[in-house]
Amino acid sequence: RRGASGGGSTGLGLAIARSAAEATGGTIHIERGKLGGARIRLRLPEAGVDHVGADEPRAWRLWRERRGSRSAPP
């Protein structure tokens, strides 16, 4: 599949964005563009704001527990 730039696409961008949103407690919204294409909004929480959720990746939980920290790793 070719994007607007004419280059090839692996199709991984949305999957990566969705994983980032889920891992941090953010959101992703995808809408059809008025003239074609799509509009994608990725919202991530502000740095330093605590996020404790059931969907938190296990690696991050372990990292926090070992450091005694409540924030996500850098």
XYZ file of C-alpha atoms in Angstrom:
74
model
C 0.000 0.000 0.000
C 1.287 3.506 -0.801
C 0.711 6.582 1.308
C 0.302 10.169 0.138
C 4.083 10.607 0.022
C 4.369 7.827 -2.538
C 6.491 5.702 -0.209
C 5.650 2.216 0.915
C 3.857 1.571 4.187
C 4.265 -1.240 6.690
C 0.921 -0.543 8.357
C 2.446 -0.584 11.841
C 1.874 3.082 12.722
C -1.667 2.720 14.045
C -0.824 -0.430 15.986
C 2.109 1.324 17.653
C 0.015 4.411 18.433
C -2.765 2.271 19.908
C -0.298 0.354 22.077
C 1.203 3.627 23.334
C -2.243 4.974 24.189
C -3.271 1.802 26.022
C 0.017 1.503 27.911
C -0.105 5.058 29.241
C -3.813 5.515 29.840
C -4.154 7.764 26.808
C -6.653 7.622 23.975
C -6.602 7.343 20.210
C -9.409 8.509 17.929
C -9.575 7.832 14.210
C -11.973 9.666 11.895
C -12.402 9.661 8.143
C -11.021 12.748 6.490
C -13.405 15.018 4.584
C -11.286 14.784 1.445
C -10.098 11.214 1.952
C -7.494 9.780 4.242
C -7.938 9.833 7.982
C -7.577 12.120 10.960
C -5.876 10.522 13.930
C -5.733 12.069 17.394
C -3.422 10.487 19.943
C -3.670 11.879 23.464
C -1.168 10.844 26.091
C -1.216 11.800 29.772
C 1.005 14.607 30.977
C 4.463 13.515 32.120
C 4.695 13.000 35.851
C 0.992 12.279 36.311
C 0.341 8.970 38.023
C -1.352 6.275 35.988
C -2.317 3.084 37.720
C -4.604 0.901 35.665
C -5.442 -2.719 35.085
C -4.019 -2.452 31.563
C -0.649 -1.163 32.774
C 2.126 -3.261 31.212
C 3.657 -5.716 33.669
C 7.183 -4.500 32.879
C 6.288 -0.950 33.931
C 4.687 -2.184 37.155
C 7.821 -4.163 38.011
C 10.031 -1.194 37.139
C 8.037 1.071 39.459
C 8.046 -1.478 42.278
C 11.820 -1.912 42.096
C 12.429 1.836 42.112
C 9.699 2.669 44.600
C 8.285 5.077 42.000
C 4.655 5.779 41.040
C 5.399 7.126 37.563
C 6.041 5.321 34.285
C 9.630 4.655 33.180
C 11.311 7.277 30.968
